[in-house]
Amino acid sequence: MRNLLILAAAGGLMVAPAFADTLNGTISDSKCGAKHEAATEADAKCAASCMKHGAEAVLVTDGKVLKIAADSKEKVADLVGKKVTITGSVNDGVVTVEEGKAAE
C-alpha cells in the first residue's frame, strides 16, 4: 500500500508542471513597480525609460509585484507598460512566462 501511495504522489508531481496559470495585470519595471498599474501612455514611457537604465520587467497583478524569470524576459519585452494576459507559472514570487499578450 505504501508503494502505491509513493507512486501516486510521484505521478502527481510529474503532471503538476503541465498546468499553467493565467494572470492578468500590467508589465511594469522593478524601480516603479505598481505605480504603473494603470498602464497609461505616461506609465509606458516611464517604465521603458527605467528599463533602459537597468530596471527589470515585473508583473503587477492583484496588488502584488512579481518578478519575471530571467528566461522569460524576452517574452514580455514588447509588453512593457501595457495591460497583459500572461500564461505561465508562479513560484516564490517569480513568474515563468509561457506566453504573454496584450490584454483585449
PDB file of N, CA and C in Angstrom:
ATOM      1  N   MET A   1       0.828  -1.194   0.000  1.00  0.00           N
ATOM      2  CA  MET A   1       0.000   0.000   0.000  1.00  0.00           C
ATOM      3  C   MET A   1       0.870   1.254   0.000  1.00  0.00           C
ATOM      4  N   ARG A   2       1.940   1.232   0.796  1.00  0.00           N
ATOM      5  CA  ARG A   2       2.836   2.391   0.893  1.00  0.00           C
ATOM      6  C   ARG A   2       3.462   2.692  -0.470  1.00  0.00           C
ATOM      7  N   ASN A   3       3.882   1.640  -1.188  1.00  0.00           N
ATOM      8  CA  ASN A   3       4.480   1.828  -2.513  1.00  0.00           C
ATOM      9  C   ASN A   3       3.486   2.444  -3.483  1.00  0.00           C
ATOM     10  N   LEU A   4       2.235   2.081  -3.364  1.00  0.00           N
ATOM     11  CA  LEU A   4       1.196   2.641  -4.222  1.00  0.00           C
ATOM     12  C   LEU A   4       1.029   4.133  -3.958  1.00  0.00           C
ATOM     13  N   LEU A   5       1.054   4.529  -2.688  1.00  0.00           N
ATOM     14  CA  LEU A   5       0.952   5.944  -2.331  1.00  0.00           C
ATOM     15  C   LEU A   5       2.145   6.739  -2.856  1.00  0.00           C
ATOM     16  N   ILE A   6       3.330   6.175  -2.736  1.00  0.00           N
ATOM     17  CA  ILE A   6       4.533   6.853  -3.236  1.00  0.00           C
ATOM     18  C   ILE A   6       4.452   7.001  -4.745  1.00  0.00           C
ATOM     19  N   LEU A   7       4.034   5.969  -5.430  1.00  0.00           N
ATOM     20  CA  LEU A   7       3.897   6.014  -6.886  1.00  0.00           C
ATOM     21  C   LEU A   7       2.852   7.043  -7.309  1.00  0.00           C
ATOM     22  N   ALA A   8       1.733   7.103  -6.602  1.00  0.00           N
ATOM     23  CA  ALA A   8       0.686   8.079  -6.920  1.00  0.00           C
ATOM     24  C   ALA A   8       1.180   9.504  -6.685  1.00  0.00           C
ATOM     25  N   ALA A   9       1.911   9.713  -5.616  1.00  0.00           N
ATOM     26  CA  ALA A   9       2.449  11.046  -5.321  1.00  0.00           C
ATOM     27  C   ALA A   9       3.467  11.458  -6.372  1.00  0.00           C
ATOM     28  N   ALA A  10       4.326  10.555  -6.758  1.00  0.00           N
ATOM     29  CA  ALA A  10       5.330  10.861  -7.786  1.00  0.00           C
ATOM     30  C   ALA A  10       4.656  11.154  -9.121  1.00  0.00           C
ATOM     31  N   GLY A  11       3.639  10.413  -9.445  1.00  0.00           N
ATOM     32  CA  GLY A  11       2.899  10.662 -10.685  1.00  0.00           C
ATOM     33  C   GLY A  11       2.238  12.023 -10.671  1.00  0.00           C
ATOM     34  N   GLY A  12       1.730  12.436  -9.521  1.00  0.00           N
ATOM     35  CA  GLY A  12       1.118  13.756  -9.383  1.00  0.00           C
ATOM     36  C   GLY A  12       2.130  14.864  -9.586  1.00  0.00           C
ATOM     37  N   LEU A  13       3.356  14.657  -9.138  1.00  0.00           N
ATOM     38  CA  LEU A  13       4.400  15.663  -9.323  1.00  0.00           C
ATOM     39  C   LEU A  13       4.768  15.815 -10.790  1.00  0.00           C
ATOM     40  N   MET A  14       4.714  14.728 -11.532  1.00  0.00           N
ATOM     41  CA  MET A  14       5.044  14.800 -12.955  1.00  0.00           C
ATOM     42  C   MET A  14       3.965  15.537 -13.738  1.00  0.00           C
ATOM     43  N   VAL A  15       2.746  15.469 -13.311  1.00  0.00           N
ATOM     44  CA  VAL A  15       1.645  16.111 -14.012  1.00  0.00           C
ATOM     45  C   VAL A  15       1.545  17.586 -13.656  1.00  0.00           C
ATOM     46  N   ALA A  16       1.892  17.975 -12.449  1.00  0.00           N
ATOM     47  CA  ALA A  16       1.706  19.342 -11.979  1.00  0.00           C
ATOM     48  C   ALA A  16       2.283  20.413 -12.894  1.00  0.00           C
ATOM     49  N   PRO A  17       3.504  20.274 -13.439  1.00  0.00           N
ATOM     50  CA  PRO A  17       4.028  21.340 -14.289  1.00  0.00           C
ATOM     51  C   PRO A  17       3.249  21.556 -15.583  1.00  0.00           C
ATOM     52  N   ALA A  18       2.413  20.619 -15.967  1.00  0.00           N
ATOM     53  CA  ALA A  18       1.645  20.765 -17.192  1.00  0.00           C
ATOM     54  C   ALA A  18       0.541  21.812 -17.052  1.00  0.00           C
ATOM     55  N   PHE A  19       0.155  22.134 -15.829  1.00  0.00           N
ATOM     56  CA  PHE A  19      -0.896  23.101 -15.594  1.00  0.00           C
ATOM     57  C   PHE A  19      -0.300  24.499 -15.502  1.00  0.00           C
ATOM     58  N   ALA A  20      -0.851  25.424 -16.261  1.00  0.00           N
ATOM     59  CA  ALA A  20      -0.344  26.797 -16.251  1.00  0.00           C
ATOM     60  C   ALA A  20      -1.405  27.727 -15.677  1.00  0.00           C
ATOM     61  N   ASP A  21      -0.935  28.782 -15.045  1.00  0.00           N
ATOM     62  CA  ASP A  21      -1.820  29.811 -14.516  1.00  0.00           C
ATOM     63  C   ASP A  21      -2.044  30.860 -15.595  1.00  0.00           C
ATOM     64  N   THR A  22      -3.186  31.518 -15.541  1.00  0.00           N
ATOM     65  CA  THR A  22      -3.442  32.681 -16.374  1.00  0.00           C
ATOM     66  C   THR A  22      -3.499  33.875 -15.443  1.00  0.00           C
ATOM     67  N   LEU A  23      -2.616  34.829 -15.677  1.00  0.00           N
ATOM     68  CA  LEU A  23      -2.505  36.005 -14.839  1.00  0.00           C
ATOM     69  C   LEU A  23      -2.812  37.243 -15.662  1.00  0.00           C
ATOM     70  N   ASN A  24      -3.616  38.130 -15.110  1.00  0.00           N
ATOM     71  CA  ASN A  24      -3.914  39.404 -15.762  1.00  0.00           C
ATOM     72  C   ASN A  24      -3.274  40.506 -14.939  1.00  0.00           C
ATOM     73  N   GLY A  25      -2.691  41.466 -15.619  1.00  0.00           N
ATOM     74  CA  GLY A  25      -2.049  42.556 -14.897  1.00  0.00           C
ATOM     75  C   GLY A  25      -1.383  43.521 -15.846  1.00  0.00           C
ATOM     76  N   THR A  26      -0.297  44.129 -15.382  1.00  0.00           N
ATOM     77  CA  THR A  26       0.449  45.121 -16.144  1.00  0.00           C
ATOM     78  C   THR A  26       1.930  44.785 -16.056  1.00  0.00           C
ATOM     79  N   ILE A  27       2.624  44.894 -17.185  1.00  0.00           N
ATOM     80  CA  ILE A  27       4.076  44.762 -17.156  1.00  0.00           C
ATOM     81  C   ILE A  27       4.640  46.134 -16.823  1.00  0.00           C
ATOM     82  N   SER A  28       5.341  46.204 -15.721  1.00  0.00           N
ATOM     83  CA  SER A  28       5.944  47.446 -15.252  1.00  0.00           C
ATOM     84  C   SER A  28       7.444  47.222 -15.115  1.00  0.00           C
ATOM     85  N   ASP A  29       8.105  48.116 -14.385  1.00  0.00           N
ATOM     86  CA  ASP A  29       9.537  47.972 -14.133  1.00  0.00           C
ATOM     87  C   ASP A  29       9.777  47.837 -12.633  1.00  0.00           C
ATOM     88  N   SER A  30      10.915  47.263 -12.287  1.00  0.00           N
ATOM     89  CA  SER A  30      11.209  46.988 -10.883  1.00  0.00           C
ATOM     90  C   SER A  30      11.446  48.250 -10.058  1.00  0.00           C
ATOM     91  N   LYS A  31      11.789  49.348 -10.679  1.00  0.00           N
ATOM     92  CA  LYS A  31      12.008  50.593  -9.938  1.00  0.00           C
ATOM     93  C   LYS A  31      10.677  51.198  -9.482  1.00  0.00           C
ATOM     94  N   CYS A  32       9.707  51.262 -10.395  1.00  0.00           N
ATOM     95  CA  CYS A  32       8.427  51.919 -10.086  1.00  0.00           C
ATOM     96  C   CYS A  32       7.341  50.937  -9.659  1.00  0.00           C
ATOM     97  N   GLY A  33       7.449  49.686 -10.048  1.00  0.00           N
ATOM     98  CA  GLY A  33       6.510  48.648  -9.635  1.00  0.00           C
ATOM     99  C   GLY A  33       5.057  48.965  -9.912  1.00  0.00           C
ATOM    100  N   ALA A  34       4.231  48.937  -8.869  1.00  0.00           N
ATOM    101  CA  ALA A  34       2.784  49.097  -9.007  1.00  0.00           C
ATOM    102  C   ALA A  34       2.373  50.509  -9.397  1.00  0.00           C
ATOM    103  N   LYS A  35       3.298  51.447  -9.381  1.00  0.00           N
ATOM    104  CA  LYS A  35       2.988  52.825  -9.773  1.00  0.00           C
ATOM    105  C   LYS A  35       2.434  52.878 -11.204  1.00  0.00           C
ATOM    106  N   HIS A  36       2.817  51.934 -12.055  1.00  0.00           N
ATOM    107  CA  HIS A  36       2.391  51.934 -13.459  1.00  0.00           C
ATOM    108  C   HIS A  36       1.234  50.968 -13.742  1.00  0.00           C
ATOM    109  N   GLU A  37       0.528  50.592 -12.714  1.00  0.00           N
ATOM    110  CA  GLU A  37      -0.547  49.601 -12.860  1.00  0.00           C
ATOM    111  C   GLU A  37      -1.642  50.050 -13.832  1.00  0.00           C
ATOM    112  N   ALA A  38      -1.883  51.350 -13.943  1.00  0.00           N
ATOM    113  CA  ALA A  38      -2.937  51.860 -14.832  1.00  0.00           C
ATOM    114  C   ALA A  38      -2.589  51.698 -16.305  1.00  0.00           C
ATOM    115  N   ALA A  39      -1.315  51.552 -16.626  1.00  0.00           N
ATOM    116  CA  ALA A  39      -0.854  51.340 -17.999  1.00  0.00           C
ATOM    117  C   ALA A  39      -1.242  52.480 -18.944  1.00  0.00           C
ATOM    118  N   THR A  40      -1.108  53.714 -18.457  1.00  0.00           N
ATOM    119  CA  THR A  40      -1.354  54.877 -19.318  1.00  0.00           C
ATOM    120  C   THR A  40      -0.149  55.059 -20.242  1.00  0.00           C
ATOM    121  N   GLU A  41      -0.266  55.972 -21.179  1.00  0.00           N
ATOM    122  CA  GLU A  41       0.846  56.261 -22.080  1.00  0.00           C
ATOM    123  C   GLU A  41       2.055  56.763 -21.279  1.00  0.00           C
ATOM    124  N   ALA A  42       1.803  57.618 -20.286  1.00  0.00           N
ATOM    125  CA  ALA A  42       2.884  58.120 -19.433  1.00  0.00           C
ATOM    126  C   ALA A  42       3.541  56.982 -18.640  1.00  0.00           C
ATOM    127  N   ASP A  43       2.733  56.028 -18.170  1.00  0.00           N
ATOM    128  CA  ASP A  43       3.268  54.872 -17.452  1.00  0.00           C
ATOM    129  C   ASP A  43       4.195  54.063 -18.356  1.00  0.00           C
ATOM    130  N   ALA A  44       3.768  53.845 -19.601  1.00  0.00           N
ATOM    131  CA  ALA A  44       4.563  53.064 -20.549  1.00  0.00           C
ATOM    132  C   ALA A  44       5.899  53.748 -20.827  1.00  0.00           C
ATOM    133  N   LYS A  45       5.883  55.077 -20.997  1.00  0.00           N
ATOM    134  CA  LYS A  45       7.119  55.820 -21.262  1.00  0.00           C
ATOM    135  C   LYS A  45       8.066  55.739 -20.061  1.00  0.00           C
ATOM    136  N   CYS A  46       7.536  55.902 -18.865  1.00  0.00           N
ATOM    137  CA  CYS A  46       8.368  55.854 -17.662  1.00  0.00           C
ATOM    138  C   CYS A  46       8.966  54.457 -17.477  1.00  0.00           C
ATOM    139  N   ALA A  47       8.147  53.435 -17.630  1.00  0.00           N
ATOM    140  CA  ALA A  47       8.629  52.058 -17.462  1.00  0.00           C
ATOM    141  C   ALA A  47       9.716  51.741 -18.482  1.00  0.00           C
ATOM    142  N   ALA A  48       9.514  52.159 -19.723  1.00  0.00           N
ATOM    143  CA  ALA A  48      10.525  51.923 -20.759  1.00  0.00           C
ATOM    144  C   ALA A  48      11.824  52.646 -20.419  1.00  0.00           C
ATOM    145  N   SER A  49      11.711  53.871 -19.935  1.00  0.00           N
ATOM    146  CA  SER A  49      12.898  54.645 -19.553  1.00  0.00           C
ATOM    147  C   SER A  49      13.634  53.976 -18.386  1.00  0.00           C
ATOM    148  N   CYS A  50      12.900  53.553 -17.387  1.00  0.00           N
ATOM    149  CA  CYS A  50      13.521  52.889 -16.236  1.00  0.00           C
ATOM    150  C   CYS A  50      14.235  51.612 -16.664  1.00  0.00           C
ATOM    151  N   MET A  51      13.640  50.887 -17.594  1.00  0.00           N
ATOM    152  CA  MET A  51      14.257  49.646 -18.055  1.00  0.00           C
ATOM    153  C   MET A  51      15.518  49.934 -18.863  1.00  0.00           C
ATOM    154  N   LYS A  52      15.529  51.034 -19.602  1.00  0.00           N
ATOM    155  CA  LYS A  52      16.748  51.418 -20.331  1.00  0.00           C
ATOM    156  C   LYS A  52      17.893  51.690 -19.362  1.00  0.00           C
ATOM    157  N   HIS A  53      17.537  52.114 -18.154  1.00  0.00           N
ATOM    158  CA  HIS A  53      18.537  52.453 -17.148  1.00  0.00           C
ATOM    159  C   HIS A  53      18.764  51.328 -16.139  1.00  0.00           C
ATOM    160  N   GLY A  54      18.380  50.115 -16.491  1.00  0.00           N
ATOM    161  CA  GLY A  54      18.724  48.955 -15.678  1.00  0.00           C
ATOM    162  C   GLY A  54      17.643  48.295 -14.865  1.00  0.00           C
ATOM    163  N   ALA A  55      16.441  48.875 -14.817  1.00  0.00           N
ATOM    164  CA  ALA A  55      15.351  48.224 -14.080  1.00  0.00           C
ATOM    165  C   ALA A  55      14.927  46.948 -14.815  1.00  0.00           C
ATOM    166  N   GLU A  56      14.374  46.017 -14.092  1.00  0.00           N
ATOM    167  CA  GLU A  56      13.906  44.749 -14.657  1.00  0.00           C
ATOM    168  C   GLU A  56      12.398  44.786 -14.872  1.00  0.00           C
ATOM    169  N   ALA A  57      11.906  43.980 -15.799  1.00  0.00           N
ATOM    170  CA  ALA A  57      10.462  43.859 -16.020  1.00  0.00           C
ATOM    171  C   ALA A  57       9.833  43.105 -14.858  1.00  0.00           C
ATOM    172  N   VAL A  58       8.641  43.557 -14.439  1.00  0.00           N
ATOM    173  CA  VAL A  58       7.868  42.891 -13.396  1.00  0.00           C
ATOM    174  C   VAL A  58       6.416  42.818 -13.841  1.00  0.00           C
ATOM    175  N   LEU A  59       5.668  41.911 -13.241  1.00  0.00           N
ATOM    176  CA  LEU A  59       4.232  41.811 -13.481  1.00  0.00           C
ATOM    177  C   LEU A  59       3.511  42.310 -12.244  1.00  0.00           C
ATOM    178  N   VAL A  60       2.635  43.286 -12.428  1.00  0.00           N
ATOM    179  CA  VAL A  60       1.805  43.788 -11.336  1.00  0.00           C
ATOM    180  C   VAL A  60       0.433  43.149 -11.506  1.00  0.00           C
ATOM    181  N   THR A  61       0.031  42.342 -10.541  1.00  0.00           N
ATOM    182  CA  THR A  61      -1.249  41.647 -10.614  1.00  0.00           C
ATOM    183  C   THR A  61      -1.829  41.483  -9.215  1.00  0.00           C
ATOM    184  N   ASP A  62      -3.103  41.754  -9.081  1.00  0.00           N
ATOM    185  CA  ASP A  62      -3.804  41.601  -7.798  1.00  0.00           C
ATOM    186  C   ASP A  62      -3.073  42.290  -6.650  1.00  0.00           C
ATOM    187  N   GLY A  63      -2.530  43.478  -6.907  1.00  0.00           N
ATOM    188  CA  GLY A  63      -1.852  44.243  -5.873  1.00  0.00           C
ATOM    189  C   GLY A  63      -0.470  43.740  -5.514  1.00  0.00           C
ATOM    190  N   LYS A  64       0.036  42.757  -6.246  1.00  0.00           N
ATOM    191  CA  LYS A  64       1.364  42.193  -5.988  1.00  0.00           C
ATOM    192  C   LYS A  64       2.290  42.533  -7.146  1.00  0.00           C
ATOM    193  N   VAL A  65       3.566  42.683  -6.836  1.00  0.00           N
ATOM    194  CA  VAL A  65       4.588  42.895  -7.858  1.00  0.00           C
ATOM    195  C   VAL A  65       5.418  41.614  -7.918  1.00  0.00           C
ATOM    196  N   LEU A  66       5.340  40.919  -9.053  1.00  0.00           N
ATOM    197  CA  LEU A  66       6.038  39.651  -9.227  1.00  0.00           C
ATOM    198  C   LEU A  66       7.199  39.821 -10.208  1.00  0.00           C
ATOM    199  N   LYS A  67       8.332  39.239  -9.881  1.00  0.00           N
ATOM    200  CA  LYS A  67       9.484  39.276 -10.779  1.00  0.00           C
ATOM    201  C   LYS A  67       9.202  38.401 -11.993  1.00  0.00           C
ATOM    202  N   ILE A  68       9.858  38.732 -13.099  1.00  0.00           N
ATOM    203  CA  ILE A  68       9.788  37.906 -14.304  1.00  0.00           C
ATOM    204  C   ILE A  68      11.057  37.057 -14.345  1.00  0.00           C
ATOM    205  N   ALA A  69      10.927  35.755 -14.550  1.00  0.00           N
ATOM    206  CA  ALA A  69      12.082  34.859 -14.602  1.00  0.00           C
ATOM    207  C   ALA A  69      13.043  35.299 -15.703  1.00  0.00           C
ATOM    208  N   ALA A  70      14.318  35.098 -15.468  1.00  0.00           N
ATOM    209  CA  ALA A  70      15.356  35.525 -16.417  1.00  0.00           C
ATOM    210  C   ALA A  70      15.110  34.972 -17.818  1.00  0.00           C
ATOM    211  N   ASP A  71      14.687  33.720 -17.908  1.00  0.00           N
ATOM    212  CA  ASP A  71      14.481  33.117 -19.228  1.00  0.00           C
ATOM    213  C   ASP A  71      13.138  33.516 -19.862  1.00  0.00           C
ATOM    214  N   SER A  72      12.382  34.379 -19.197  1.00  0.00           N
ATOM    215  CA  SER A  72      11.084  34.830 -19.725  1.00  0.00           C
ATOM    216  C   SER A  72      11.083  36.300 -20.124  1.00  0.00           C
ATOM    217  N   LYS A  73      12.157  37.005 -19.847  1.00  0.00           N
ATOM    218  CA  LYS A  73      12.185  38.455 -20.065  1.00  0.00           C
ATOM    219  C   LYS A  73      11.928  38.848 -21.516  1.00  0.00           C
ATOM    220  N   GLU A  74      12.458  38.091 -22.455  1.00  0.00           N
ATOM    221  CA  GLU A  74      12.246  38.410 -23.869  1.00  0.00           C
ATOM    222  C   GLU A  74      10.776  38.265 -24.264  1.00  0.00           C
ATOM    223  N   LYS A  75      10.048  37.405 -23.581  1.00  0.00           N
ATOM    224  CA  LYS A  75       8.643  37.165 -23.910  1.00  0.00           C
ATOM    225  C   LYS A  75       7.742  38.327 -23.522  1.00  0.00           C
ATOM    226  N   VAL A  76       8.228  39.226 -22.641  1.00  0.00           N
ATOM    227  CA  VAL A  76       7.423  40.372 -22.218  1.00  0.00           C
ATOM    228  C   VAL A  76       8.039  41.712 -22.631  1.00  0.00           C
ATOM    229  N   ALA A  77       9.171  41.675 -23.315  1.00  0.00           N
ATOM    230  CA  ALA A  77       9.894  42.904 -23.665  1.00  0.00           C
ATOM    231  C   ALA A  77       9.026  43.893 -24.439  1.00  0.00           C
ATOM    232  N   ASP A  78       8.182  43.413 -25.330  1.00  0.00           N
ATOM    233  CA  ASP A  78       7.319  44.292 -26.135  1.00  0.00           C
ATOM    234  C   ASP A  78       6.035  44.692 -25.403  1.00  0.00           C
ATOM    235  N   LEU A  79       5.854  44.225 -24.185  1.00  0.00           N
ATOM    236  CA  LEU A  79       4.622  44.471 -23.442  1.00  0.00           C
ATOM    237  C   LEU A  79       4.793  45.442 -22.278  1.00  0.00           C
ATOM    238  N   VAL A  80       5.969  46.031 -22.147  1.00  0.00           N
ATOM    239  CA  VAL A  80       6.251  46.936 -21.030  1.00  0.00           C
ATOM    240  C   VAL A  80       5.302  48.131 -21.075  1.00  0.00           C
ATOM    241  N   GLY A  81       4.641  48.369 -19.942  1.00  0.00           N
ATOM    242  CA  GLY A  81       3.703  49.480 -19.822  1.00  0.00           C
ATOM    243  C   GLY A  81       2.301  49.166 -20.307  1.00  0.00           C
ATOM    244  N   LYS A  82       2.036  47.903 -20.626  1.00  0.00           N
ATOM    245  CA  LYS A  82       0.725  47.510 -21.149  1.00  0.00           C
ATOM    246  C   LYS A  82       0.008  46.563 -20.191  1.00  0.00           C
ATOM    247  N   LYS A  83      -1.312  46.581 -20.282  1.00  0.00           N
ATOM    248  CA  LYS A  83      -2.128  45.566 -19.609  1.00  0.00           C
ATOM    249  C   LYS A  83      -1.926  44.268 -20.383  1.00  0.00           C
ATOM    250  N   VAL A  84      -1.771  43.164 -19.666  1.00  0.00           N
ATOM    251  CA  VAL A  84      -1.431  41.901 -20.300  1.00  0.00           C
ATOM    252  C   VAL A  84      -2.205  40.724 -19.727  1.00  0.00           C
ATOM    253  N   THR A  85      -2.187  39.650 -20.487  1.00  0.00           N
ATOM    254  CA  THR A  85      -2.617  38.341 -20.015  1.00  0.00           C
ATOM    255  C   THR A  85      -1.411  37.431 -20.181  1.00  0.00           C
ATOM    256  N   ILE A  86      -0.969  36.856 -19.093  1.00  0.00           N
ATOM    257  CA  ILE A  86       0.209  36.001 -19.075  1.00  0.00           C
ATOM    258  C   ILE A  86      -0.220  34.574 -18.764  1.00  0.00           C
ATOM    259  N   THR A  87       0.280  33.636 -19.540  1.00  0.00           N
ATOM    260  CA  THR A  87       0.112  32.223 -19.247  1.00  0.00           C
ATOM    261  C   THR A  87       1.469  31.720 -18.789  1.00  0.00           C
ATOM    262  N   GLY A  88       1.497  31.093 -17.624  1.00  0.00           N
ATOM    263  CA  GLY A  88       2.755  30.605 -17.084  1.00  0.00           C
ATOM    264  C   GLY A  88       2.577  30.083 -15.683  1.00  0.00           C
ATOM    265  N   SER A  89       3.661  30.129 -14.924  1.00  0.00           N
ATOM    266  CA  SER A  89       3.597  29.629 -13.551  1.00  0.00           C
ATOM    267  C   SER A  89       4.292  30.610 -12.616  1.00  0.00           C
ATOM    268  N   VAL A  90       3.856  30.589 -11.357  1.00  0.00           N
ATOM    269  CA  VAL A  90       4.428  31.449 -10.327  1.00  0.00           C
ATOM    270  C   VAL A  90       5.030  30.563  -9.251  1.00  0.00           C
ATOM    271  N   ASN A  91       6.282  30.844  -8.921  1.00  0.00           N
ATOM    272  CA  ASN A  91       6.954  30.095  -7.876  1.00  0.00           C
ATOM    273  C   ASN A  91       7.782  31.071  -7.050  1.00  0.00           C
ATOM    274  N   ASP A  92       7.457  31.210  -5.783  1.00  0.00           N
ATOM    275  CA  ASP A  92       8.173  32.112  -4.868  1.00  0.00           C
ATOM    276  C   ASP A  92       8.256  33.537  -5.399  1.00  0.00           C
ATOM    277  N   GLY A  93       7.168  34.043  -5.953  1.00  0.00           N
ATOM    278  CA  GLY A  93       7.122  35.430  -6.415  1.00  0.00           C
ATOM    279  C   GLY A  93       7.780  35.688  -7.749  1.00  0.00           C
ATOM    280  N   VAL A  94       8.122  34.618  -8.476  1.00  0.00           N
ATOM    281  CA  VAL A  94       8.755  34.747  -9.789  1.00  0.00           C
ATOM    282  C   VAL A  94       7.858  34.084 -10.836  1.00  0.00           C
ATOM    283  N   VAL A  95       7.567  34.839 -11.905  1.00  0.00           N
ATOM    284  CA  VAL A  95       6.706  34.339 -12.973  1.00  0.00           C
ATOM    285  C   VAL A  95       7.562  33.778 -14.103  1.00  0.00           C
ATOM    286  N   THR A  96       7.311  32.531 -14.459  1.00  0.00           N
ATOM    287  CA  THR A  96       7.906  31.944 -15.653  1.00  0.00           C
ATOM    288  C   THR A  96       6.833  32.015 -16.725  1.00  0.00           C
ATOM    289  N   VAL A  97       7.102  32.767 -17.783  1.00  0.00           N
ATOM    290  CA  VAL A  97       6.112  33.062 -18.811  1.00  0.00           C
ATOM    291  C   VAL A  97       6.177  32.034 -19.929  1.00  0.00           C
ATOM    292  N   GLU A  98       5.044  31.395 -20.205  1.00  0.00           N
ATOM    293  CA  GLU A  98       4.922  30.541 -21.383  1.00  0.00           C
ATOM    294  C   GLU A  98       4.515  31.411 -22.576  1.00  0.00           C
ATOM    295  N   GLU A  99       3.532  32.297 -22.312  1.00  0.00           N
ATOM    296  CA  GLU A  99       3.046  33.187 -23.365  1.00  0.00           C
ATOM    297  C   GLU A  99       2.549  34.479 -22.717  1.00  0.00           C
ATOM    298  N   GLY A 100       2.857  35.580 -23.353  1.00  0.00           N
ATOM    299  CA  GLY A 100       2.362  36.874 -22.899  1.00  0.00           C
ATOM    300  C   GLY A 100       1.752  37.617 -24.056  1.00  0.00           C
ATOM    301  N   LYS A 101       0.594  38.240 -23.813  1.00  0.00           N
ATOM    302  CA  LYS A 101      -0.036  39.023 -24.878  1.00  0.00           C
ATOM    303  C   LYS A 101      -0.759  40.215 -24.268  1.00  0.00           C
ATOM    304  N   ALA A 102      -0.883  41.262 -25.075  1.00  0.00           N
ATOM    305  CA  ALA A 102      -1.609  42.438 -24.619  1.00  0.00           C
ATOM    306  C   ALA A 102      -3.052  42.053 -24.335  1.00  0.00           C
ATOM    307  N   ALA A 103      -3.597  42.580 -23.249  1.00  0.00           N
ATOM    308  CA  ALA A 103      -4.977  42.286 -22.878  1.00  0.00           C
ATOM    309  C   ALA A 103      -5.920  42.926 -23.900  1.00  0.00           C
ATOM    310  N   GLU A 104      -7.007  42.265 -24.102  1.00  0.00           N
ATOM    311  CA  GLU A 104      -8.001  42.774 -25.078  1.00  0.00           C
ATOM    312  C   GLU A 104      -9.035  43.604 -24.393  1.00  0.00           C
TER     313      GLU A 104
END
